[in-house]
Amino acid sequence: MDILVFVKRVPDTESRIRVSHETNTVVEEGLNFIISPYDEYALEEALRIKESKGGKVTAVSVGKEDALTILRKCLAMGADEAALIKDPLEETYDGLRTARIIAGFVKKKFPQARLLLFGKQSVGADNAQVPSMLAELLDLPQVNVVVRLELEEDRGVAYREIEGAQEKVAFPLPAVISAQKGLNEPRYETLKGIMAAKRKEIPIIPIEEIGIAAEDLAPRVAVTRLEIPPARRAGRVTSGPAEETARQLVEFLHREAKVI
Amino acid sequence: MNFELTEEQILLRDMVRDFAEKEIAPQIGAFEDSHLFPAEIIRKLADLGLLGMTIPSEYEGIRTDYLSFILALEELSRISPSVCLIVSVHTSLFSKSILEFGTPALKQKYLPRAARGEILGAFSLTEPGAGSDATSLKTKAAKKGQEYILNGTKSWVTAGSEADAILVFAQTERPEGPAKLSAFIVEKNFPGFKVARIEEKMGLHSSLTAEIALEDCRVPAENLLGEEGRGARIAFHLLDGSRIGIAAQAVGLSQQALELAVRYAKQREAFGRPISEFQAIQFMLADIATLVEAARLLTYRAADCYDRGLPYGKEAAMAKLFASEAASKVATHALQIHGGYGYSKEYEIERIYRDTRVLSIYEGTSEIQRLVIARNLLKDS
């Protein structure tokens, strides 16, 4: 089974993010970049499917050449191949544009792919748009935010968490699946994997080669302003007998917070 | 001059860092407190291939460049210097000794299993009456038929109670002249091998340091490593390389102390503001950070010399000397920044302070490192 896993290079969730107001971008200097954590669940699932059913896993990223680092990590974890679709633009926050690029890539280079795996969203942009948009563009079934996946030759069953229950979705292959935390526990790269990854070539495919119309490559999202969320203020703890603290709480909610 | 790590070195370093933070950090405190050997962690490290980093693929290891190995040790030590030490002894003393001095049969016998982590190796030079003065060992090895019979007491054996096989140094009698050091691979199940006791130490509690009693211990003649009488050369050669690992251990510990000190200084308030705003604290942090970076560069430089096939004995001694003594200073400052809390077992810096103290003692004291450096200097000119 040919499996594609789409991964994105994002700032480490533990980094302190700074914003440049001149360019409306996140300041990259001093930031540590990682593979988006949800994408790791997607890759792990792909590797497990390969190990149990055979097949080939290809990790793909859209971005600049610095994304090669996370593709190398995917190879070290066990992906058979990797490819970078080279996009000269900075983060556009335009999910549809990315989905169009990926759709063009799949049609042109991997029409035989049976499973297209994503993380449910990339941390950083957090729009959770690309998997669904891609499924629509390719006219494929999709299941998102998946916590369990069972595959057969030409169909599968995916479980997703919904409010208070788990939803079971049956679908034919090929399909688009996006992974949620809980789907699996991603493995560490082994030393053997790292040494093998070192010897593999990662092809770089210029975005122009995919054959997407110029107007579709122009971002349609304009970022007008990026802001760091205000720091959360410390909570307040009241003390004393229950009647007294209840009175204080009501007073606070009424007079200061003005919610009752 | 190029200070950039390669993509693979970064990948490996980040993998070990990630593993150490997620798999070792949550557990190691309990092992340290109860003086237990972290066998499960060592097994997981074996699964990742980290016990075979000095063993080439023909013996089922994955030998990396030495700098990669050093980076892995540094990251392990940042979270657990005990785990780092166990791995360092197994890879850079035990496995490497057999690889470099063993017969083909001896290599086949031990290296694949050592690479897979099926056996754990240790190293035993020191005795109760012989530390820095390594050539004055009392343990004797007498050849009798197809065996050597070993008698004596070996001390300060890291993981000595847990290891399956130990590189042991003993004196072999010669018909002409005084006895000379020889090296043997001694398995724990050889008749006459006994773990006499576990040392109670100031730090590195989960590395379990043992005293070993050899009472008519029967070692097959094939387990002689190298030639009879070449033991001192083997020991000194191995220690030259493993010292870079101890330097890396010191750098990892120092790095963690630095990170803890910065974090604490930003959180702790005194006189109405975070203590990081006081210049007295800032100067200590600046000194710590400078020591860590200098120690790291000396350490990487020694590993780089090793990788380039250049002489590295002096560089390794300098790295070990500086990094181990820097670690003690770093830990002292970092604990000072923590104030009274630093003296409490609730804070990690308390353990780090204890763990750093041995770095300038084992695998060659600071004084021995200075001797090595001075001899190299005087030999050169």
XYZ file of C-alpha atoms in Angstrom:
641
model
C 0.000 0.000 0.000
C 1.362 3.370 -1.031
C 1.035 5.766 1.877
C 1.740 9.480 1.808
C 2.283 11.343 5.053
C 2.233 15.135 4.968
C 4.371 16.862 7.561
C 5.038 20.475 8.421
C 7.945 22.247 10.065
C 6.643 24.362 12.945
C 8.094 26.270 15.913
C 8.663 24.068 18.955
C 5.585 24.298 21.152
C 7.876 25.064 24.074
C 9.546 28.022 22.341
C 8.732 31.562 23.316
C 7.130 33.067 20.220
C 7.931 36.644 19.231
C 6.156 38.578 16.514
C 7.569 41.131 14.104
C 5.012 43.858 13.577
C 6.814 45.229 10.522
C 6.477 42.017 8.543
C 3.532 40.489 10.430
C 5.433 37.246 10.822
C 6.732 35.130 13.646
C 10.394 35.948 14.348
C 12.333 32.820 13.416
C 15.606 33.859 15.013
C 16.300 31.889 18.175
C 13.346 29.561 17.593
C 13.687 25.801 17.626
C 11.734 24.103 14.845
C 10.209 20.650 14.999
C 7.900 18.393 13.047
C 4.333 19.316 13.999
C 3.434 16.886 16.824
C 0.154 15.689 15.236
C 2.087 14.834 12.074
C 4.188 12.445 14.153
C 1.054 10.443 14.961
C 0.274 10.319 11.244
C 3.776 9.087 10.413
C 3.755 6.521 13.195
C 0.429 5.157 11.941
C 1.798 4.915 8.412
C 4.844 3.012 9.654
C 2.664 0.601 11.632
C 0.462 -0.045 8.596
C 3.570 -0.710 6.519
C 4.950 -3.075 9.143
C 1.743 -5.077 9.381
C 0.554 -5.003 5.769
C 3.586 -4.022 3.726
C 3.828 -1.063 1.399
C 5.787 2.108 1.072
C 5.713 5.251 3.199
C 6.647 8.596 1.678
C 6.886 11.716 3.831
C 6.136 14.983 2.050
C 6.434 18.587 3.133
C 5.568 21.873 1.480
C 7.940 24.673 2.355
C 11.409 26.044 2.089
C 14.570 23.990 2.177
C 14.821 24.218 5.939
C 11.953 21.688 6.019
C 14.491 19.069 4.877
C 15.437 18.599 8.540
C 12.032 17.251 9.506
C 11.924 15.072 6.387
C 15.279 13.632 7.441
C 13.748 12.874 10.821
C 10.847 11.074 9.078
C 13.371 8.936 7.192
C 15.196 8.208 10.457
C 11.912 7.090 12.034
C 11.435 4.647 9.163
C 9.814 6.365 6.165
C 11.039 4.805 2.913
C 11.230 8.020 0.977
C 10.709 11.731 1.390
C 10.076 14.644 -0.913
C 10.024 18.392 -0.492
C 7.691 20.536 -2.539
C 9.652 23.729 -2.581
C 7.521 26.771 -1.932
C 9.388 30.071 -2.024
C 6.767 31.870 0.086
C 6.806 32.339 3.852
C 3.879 31.014 5.882
C 0.762 32.168 4.006
C -1.887 30.825 6.412
C -3.765 29.979 3.199
C -4.957 26.405 3.657
C -6.629 26.242 0.248
C -3.410 27.235 -1.489
C -1.503 24.464 0.316
C -4.277 21.948 -0.434
C -4.122 22.870 -4.143
C -0.365 22.415 -4.193
C -0.644 19.022 -2.526
C -3.522 17.962 -4.793
C -1.411 18.828 -7.835
C 1.526 16.909 -6.403
C -0.534 13.793 -5.653
C -2.118 13.773 -9.115
C 1.181 14.217 -10.843
C 3.572 12.135 -8.760
C 1.513 9.735 -6.626
C -1.760 8.942 -8.408
C -1.482 5.405 -6.998
C -1.435 6.548 -3.337
C -3.991 4.633 -1.264
C -3.780 6.551 1.969
C -3.049 10.224 2.560
C -2.253 10.873 6.188
C -2.050 14.207 7.988
C -1.893 15.502 11.509
C -5.288 16.913 12.426
C -3.757 20.391 12.298
C -0.332 21.975 12.295
C 0.587 23.641 15.534
C 1.339 27.261 14.773
C -1.242 28.039 12.101
C -3.780 25.653 13.709
C -6.359 26.061 10.977
C -7.047 22.336 10.457
C -8.082 23.036 6.856
C -5.691 21.263 4.528
C -6.785 17.604 4.943
C -10.449 18.378 4.309
C -9.751 20.709 1.419
C -7.427 18.197 -0.193
C -10.049 15.456 0.087
C -12.540 17.722 -1.668
C -10.079 18.702 -4.388
C -9.242 15.045 -5.080
C -12.801 13.883 -4.500
C -11.713 11.391 -1.849
C -13.445 10.290 1.335
C -12.037 11.817 4.509
C -12.076 11.150 8.226
C -10.583 13.720 10.563
C -9.356 13.765 14.163
C -8.926 9.995 14.125
C -7.910 8.107 17.267
C -8.070 4.570 15.870
C -7.634 3.281 12.345
C -8.260 -0.201 10.917
C -7.517 -0.943 7.293
C -8.298 -3.721 4.872
C -7.299 -4.112 1.258
C -9.708 -1.604 -0.234
C -11.519 -0.059 2.716
C -11.084 1.035 6.288
C -12.748 1.987 9.531
C -11.745 5.025 11.522
C -12.812 6.082 14.990
C -13.032 9.718 15.940
C -13.865 11.382 19.197
C -16.986 13.469 19.262
C -18.703 15.157 22.196
C -19.285 12.418 24.771
C -18.889 9.500 22.356
C -16.773 7.883 19.701
C -17.905 7.945 16.094
C -17.108 5.019 13.817
C -16.706 5.852 10.140
C -16.348 3.275 7.368
C -14.792 4.422 4.104
C -13.366 3.058 0.843
C -9.717 3.573 -0.138
C -8.050 5.723 -1.262
C -8.861 8.178 1.515
C -7.605 11.145 3.496
C -7.158 10.646 7.242
C -6.072 13.187 9.827
C -4.551 11.982 13.084
C -5.406 13.021 16.626
C -3.330 12.506 19.762
C -4.120 9.056 21.109
C -3.947 7.315 17.727
C -0.607 5.813 18.750
C 2.630 6.583 20.564
C 5.250 7.761 18.044
C 8.547 5.902 18.128
C 11.988 7.394 18.596
C 14.362 7.334 15.690
C 16.882 4.549 16.097
C 20.582 5.013 15.526
C 20.245 2.617 12.597
C 17.450 4.739 11.155
C 19.496 7.912 11.498
C 22.478 6.359 9.746
C 20.260 4.996 6.955
C 18.516 8.366 6.573
C 21.887 9.984 6.047
C 22.369 8.038 2.817
C 18.960 8.784 1.290
C 18.394 11.527 -1.239
C 15.434 13.802 -0.682
C 14.171 15.082 -4.028
C 13.228 18.767 -4.092
C 10.325 19.474 -6.399
C 9.944 23.130 -7.392
C 6.366 24.280 -7.037
C 6.294 25.295 -10.717
C 6.756 21.667 -11.752
C 3.438 20.664 -10.285
C 1.464 22.572 -12.845
C -0.751 24.827 -10.780
C -2.259 27.962 -12.295
C -0.481 31.142 -11.232
C -3.671 32.621 -9.766
C -4.028 29.596 -7.507
C -0.499 30.073 -6.239
C -1.157 33.632 -5.149
C -2.168 33.625 -1.478
C -5.731 34.725 -0.882
C -5.274 35.251 2.796
C -3.817 38.574 3.904
C -2.487 38.718 7.433
C -3.273 42.171 8.702
C -1.878 41.796 12.188
C -0.254 39.165 14.423
C -0.527 39.564 18.185
C 0.830 37.623 21.135
C -2.115 36.718 23.381
C -2.141 38.734 26.623
C -0.630 36.911 29.588
C -3.225 35.241 31.762
C -3.719 37.097 34.993
C -3.239 35.228 38.249
C -6.410 33.725 39.738
C -7.857 34.892 43.020
C -8.401 32.581 45.977
C -10.850 33.500 48.683
C -10.677 32.060 52.153
C -12.935 31.825 55.162
C -16.176 30.014 56.014
C -18.225 28.731 53.067
C -21.000 31.357 53.389
C -18.440 34.124 53.447
C -16.443 32.869 50.420
C -19.689 32.266 48.498
C -20.736 35.838 49.205
C -17.333 37.106 48.043
C -17.577 35.050 44.861
C -21.063 36.345 43.999
C -19.935 39.879 44.722
C -16.911 39.426 42.443
C -18.882 37.879 39.592
C -21.493 40.618 39.836
C -19.456 43.760 40.416
C -16.043 43.094 38.873
C -16.434 40.364 36.275
C -20.000 41.538 35.543
C -21.128 38.108 34.404
C -24.143 37.814 36.721
C 37.158 26.153 11.417
C 33.549 25.067 11.454
C 31.371 24.973 14.561
C 28.296 23.549 12.821
C 27.076 20.075 13.653
C 25.964 17.961 10.708
C 22.282 17.253 10.084
C 22.761 13.673 11.358
C 24.518 14.822 14.500
C 21.651 17.206 15.244
C 19.106 14.463 14.518
C 20.865 12.080 16.899
C 21.348 14.696 19.616
C 17.696 15.740 19.441
C 16.532 12.130 19.497
C 18.565 11.368 22.628
C 17.416 14.626 24.239
C 13.801 13.787 23.490
C 14.215 10.240 24.790
C 15.978 11.421 27.941
C 13.327 14.017 28.724
C 10.366 11.738 28.082
C 11.606 8.295 29.116
C 14.394 8.857 31.639
C 13.469 12.075 33.461
C 10.119 10.901 34.876
C 11.663 7.738 36.352
C 15.255 8.342 37.247
C 14.594 10.194 40.509
C 13.081 7.072 42.053
C 16.053 4.946 40.916
C 18.502 7.472 42.376
C 16.634 7.750 45.677
C 16.439 4.000 46.162
C 19.883 3.193 44.718
C 18.406 0.935 42.041
C 19.935 0.085 38.689
C 17.867 1.497 35.773
C 17.881 -1.762 33.821
C 14.716 -1.020 31.851
C 16.100 2.335 30.671
C 19.351 0.679 29.589
C 17.347 -1.914 27.660
C 15.424 0.822 25.832
C 18.695 2.558 24.982
C 19.890 -0.739 23.533
C 16.741 -0.913 21.358
C 17.616 2.512 19.964
C 21.104 1.246 19.126
C 22.918 3.438 21.638
C 24.833 0.590 23.282
C 26.514 -0.233 19.982
C 27.825 3.202 19.078
C 31.475 2.138 19.251
C 30.985 -1.217 17.510
C 31.132 -1.495 13.694
C 28.389 -3.152 11.674
C 30.348 -6.368 11.097
C 29.749 -7.019 14.807
C 26.152 -5.791 14.632
C 26.809 -2.361 16.110
C 26.300 1.015 14.513
C 29.521 2.880 14.957
C 29.130 6.616 14.603
C 31.750 9.301 14.543
C 33.068 10.054 18.025
C 31.482 13.500 18.186
C 28.024 11.962 17.652
C 28.765 9.533 20.473
C 29.863 12.421 22.687
C 26.679 14.360 21.892
C 24.603 11.347 22.925
C 26.484 11.033 26.231
C 26.053 14.755 26.911
C 22.300 14.539 26.391
C 21.987 11.454 28.596
C 23.987 13.153 31.345
C 21.848 16.275 31.222
C 19.004 14.163 32.578
C 20.905 11.297 34.230
C 24.679 11.211 34.692
C 24.250 7.708 36.135
C 22.719 6.392 32.920
C 25.366 8.291 30.952
C 28.143 6.659 32.959
C 26.758 3.138 32.546
C 26.530 3.657 28.772
C 29.950 5.295 28.600
C 31.699 2.428 30.402
C 29.941 -0.208 28.306
C 30.718 1.485 24.994
C 33.983 3.366 25.316
C 35.821 1.101 27.777
C 34.415 -2.434 27.578
C 33.293 -2.791 23.940
C 36.033 -0.613 22.532
C 38.735 -2.604 24.368
C 37.643 -5.847 22.719
C 37.268 -4.188 19.334
C 40.761 -2.720 19.446
C 42.716 -5.403 21.285
C 40.672 -8.611 21.096
C 41.297 -11.654 18.917
C 38.732 -12.316 16.161
C 37.268 -15.082 18.351
C 36.937 -12.762 21.336
C 35.249 -10.138 19.180
C 32.747 -12.688 17.902
C 32.170 -13.931 21.406
C 31.263 -10.568 22.959
C 30.757 -7.714 20.508
C 27.486 -8.661 18.797
C 25.845 -9.294 22.147
C 27.318 -6.087 23.579
C 26.059 -4.129 20.561
C 22.541 -5.511 20.977
C 22.639 -4.836 24.703
C 22.198 -8.516 25.553
C 25.246 -8.263 27.748
C 26.369 -5.233 29.713
C 30.080 -4.593 30.048
C 32.128 -2.920 32.781
C 35.725 -1.875 33.415
C 37.869 -2.601 36.445
C 41.303 -1.145 36.946
C 41.222 0.420 40.422
C 41.900 -1.493 43.628
C 41.598 -0.501 47.281
C 45.319 0.271 47.350
C 45.832 1.456 43.766
C 43.991 4.309 42.098
C 46.070 6.871 40.244
C 49.072 4.602 40.738
C 47.528 2.046 38.401
C 50.646 -0.022 37.846
C 50.868 -1.015 41.512
C 47.878 -3.355 41.350
C 47.901 -6.314 43.725
C 45.494 -8.594 41.848
C 47.433 -11.523 40.396
C 46.782 -13.692 37.373
C 48.626 -17.000 37.175
C 48.472 -19.164 34.084
C 47.507 -22.766 34.742
C 46.940 -24.928 31.687
C 44.287 -23.340 29.494
C 43.193 -20.910 32.206
C 44.345 -17.925 34.185
C 43.635 -18.003 37.912
C 42.861 -14.517 39.223
C 43.105 -13.491 42.875
C 42.516 -10.065 44.356
C 40.038 -7.318 45.139
C 38.868 -4.776 42.568
C 37.078 -1.636 43.661
C 34.952 1.173 42.257
C 33.572 -0.908 39.396
C 30.750 1.076 37.771
C 27.735 -1.216 37.251
C 29.979 -3.991 38.607
C 27.104 -5.829 40.238
C 24.984 -5.647 37.073
C 27.519 -6.251 34.336
C 27.691 -9.605 32.589
C 31.351 -9.233 31.703
C 34.091 -6.994 33.037
C 37.432 -5.913 31.625
C 39.717 -6.685 34.588
C 43.356 -5.718 34.958
C 45.719 -7.978 36.929
C 49.444 -8.615 37.287
C 50.851 -11.576 35.361
C 54.087 -13.084 36.665
C 57.035 -13.246 34.303
C 60.034 -15.539 34.650
C 62.276 -12.599 33.876
C 61.721 -9.248 35.664
C 58.785 -7.917 37.664
C 55.133 -8.794 37.070
C 53.300 -6.748 34.434
C 49.712 -5.705 33.925
C 47.497 -7.805 31.684
C 43.854 -7.395 30.712
C 41.157 -10.079 30.912
C 37.493 -10.341 30.071
C 35.915 -11.840 33.180
C 32.314 -12.978 33.151
C 30.212 -12.748 36.263
C 29.462 -16.467 36.139
C 33.094 -17.578 36.026
C 33.872 -19.671 39.120
C 35.463 -17.512 41.834
C 33.844 -14.209 40.780
C 31.937 -12.489 43.549
C 30.359 -9.072 44.060
C 31.692 -8.248 47.533
C 29.629 -5.129 48.194
C 28.020 -2.045 46.723
C 29.651 1.251 47.657
C 27.586 3.895 49.410
C 28.419 7.028 47.493
C 27.760 10.745 47.621
C 26.076 10.733 44.194
C 25.439 8.782 40.978
C 23.391 6.398 43.107
C 21.792 4.368 40.363
C 25.095 3.555 38.668
C 25.760 0.970 41.435
C 29.482 0.923 42.070
C 30.710 -2.468 43.231
C 33.684 -4.037 44.879
C 34.568 -7.338 43.225
C 36.329 -10.224 44.957
C 38.254 -12.635 42.752
C 39.031 -15.840 44.647
C 40.785 -18.382 42.444
C 38.619 -16.998 39.663
C 39.071 -19.187 36.586
C 39.294 -17.282 33.330
C 39.769 -19.142 30.023
C 43.145 -18.273 28.440
C 41.322 -17.073 25.303
C 39.868 -14.246 27.430
C 43.253 -12.613 27.779
C 42.907 -9.291 25.947
C 45.923 -8.492 23.809
C 49.241 -9.923 24.851
C 50.372 -10.710 28.350
C 52.025 -7.697 29.946
C 50.363 -5.149 27.648
C 47.624 -4.228 30.121
C 48.938 -0.806 31.089
C 49.093 0.284 27.476
C 45.551 -0.958 26.898
C 44.236 0.819 30.005
C 45.873 4.151 29.256
C 44.842 4.064 25.610
C 41.204 3.351 26.506
C 41.117 6.009 29.196
C 42.401 8.634 26.758
C 39.269 8.123 24.659
C 36.773 7.593 27.457
C 37.887 10.809 29.141
C 36.202 12.725 26.359
C 33.025 10.920 27.438
C 33.493 12.014 31.042
C 34.021 15.565 29.802
C 30.720 15.230 27.920
C 29.103 13.930 31.099
C 30.341 17.065 32.873
C 29.015 19.297 30.084
C 25.579 17.659 30.196
C 25.333 18.081 33.955
C 26.525 21.687 33.725
C 24.035 22.463 30.983
C 21.182 21.192 33.133
C 22.446 23.194 36.134
C 22.539 26.293 33.949
C 18.993 25.756 32.693
C 17.691 25.167 36.220
C 19.477 28.259 37.534
C 18.054 30.481 34.780
C 14.546 29.146 35.323
C 14.713 29.553 39.083
C 16.186 33.050 38.887
C 13.293 34.186 36.706
C 10.635 32.650 38.955
C 11.925 33.441 42.410
C 11.075 36.873 43.725
C 12.858 38.806 46.444
C 12.553 42.450 47.441
C 9.583 42.761 45.099
C 11.128 41.550 41.876
C 12.513 38.380 40.229
C 16.021 37.711 41.535
C 17.193 37.543 37.888
C 16.978 41.333 37.903
C 19.778 41.582 40.472
C 23.226 41.981 39.055
C 24.707 39.608 41.655
C 22.558 36.819 40.193
C 23.142 37.915 36.593
C 26.914 37.753 37.072
C 26.694 34.239 38.451
C 24.549 33.176 35.496
C 26.996 34.782 33.085
C 29.915 32.935 34.692
C 28.040 29.641 34.589
C 27.077 30.017 30.936
C 30.651 30.914 29.981
C 32.061 27.887 31.803
C 29.537 25.567 30.151
C 30.342 26.855 26.696
C 34.108 26.699 27.192
C 33.855 23.141 28.543
C 31.647 22.117 25.639
C 34.027 23.518 23.035
C 37.057 21.791 24.576
C 35.096 18.541 24.664
C 33.872 18.742 21.067
C 37.358 19.742 19.972
C 38.868 16.630 21.593
C 36.227 14.464 19.885
C 36.951 16.200 16.600
C 40.674 15.419 16.942
C 39.708 11.794 17.542
C 37.523 11.757 14.424
C 40.219 13.317 12.286
C 42.772 10.766 13.380
C 44.885 13.420 15.092
C 46.571 12.907 18.476
C 43.903 13.498 21.122
C 45.423 12.453 24.467
C 46.324 15.971 25.550
C 43.066 17.429 24.204
C 41.037 14.755 25.999
C 42.882 15.432 29.262
C 42.314 19.182 28.911
C 38.625 18.667 28.192
C 38.226 16.275 31.126
C 40.165 18.515 33.506
C 38.379 21.703 32.559
C 34.859 20.314 32.118
C 34.870 18.362 35.382
C 36.173 21.272 37.434
C 33.845 23.670 35.623
C 30.915 21.395 36.487
C 31.702 21.712 40.190
C 31.841 25.506 39.938
C 28.675 25.610 37.848
C 26.826 23.424 40.344
C 28.044 25.558 43.258
C 26.813 28.782 41.639
C 23.568 27.229 40.457
C 22.834 25.924 43.922
C 23.681 29.332 45.424
C 21.121 30.950 43.118
C 18.517 28.509 44.465
C 19.276 29.712 48.021
C 17.877 27.508 50.780
C 15.766 25.546 48.314
C 18.929 24.432 46.562
C 19.898 22.573 49.711
C 16.594 20.695 49.655
C 16.208 17.304 48.023
C 13.035 18.649 46.415
C 15.137 20.516 43.882
C 17.161 18.769 41.197
C 20.165 21.027 41.738
C 20.857 19.252 45.042
C 21.463 15.970 43.187
C 23.479 17.681 40.468
C 25.728 19.270 43.088
C 26.491 15.825 44.560
C 26.850 14.159 41.155
C 29.417 16.645 39.877
C 31.905 16.050 42.664
C 33.218 12.737 41.368
C 33.900 14.035 37.856
C 37.300 15.415 38.797
C 38.200 12.139 40.525
C 37.256 9.156 38.385
C 38.772 8.035 35.067
C 41.866 9.997 36.079
C 41.884 12.683 38.761
C 42.431 16.321 37.842
C 46.000 15.880 39.029
C 46.551 12.963 36.636
C 45.039 15.034 33.785
C 47.527 17.802 34.540
C 50.331 15.240 34.418
C 49.119 13.968 31.050
C 48.904 17.510 29.688
C 52.315 18.491 31.048
C 54.004 15.360 29.705
C 52.568 16.091 26.270
C 53.785 19.672 26.436
C 57.279 18.750 27.495
C 57.499 15.919 24.997
C 56.548 18.256 22.144
C 59.174 20.913 22.796
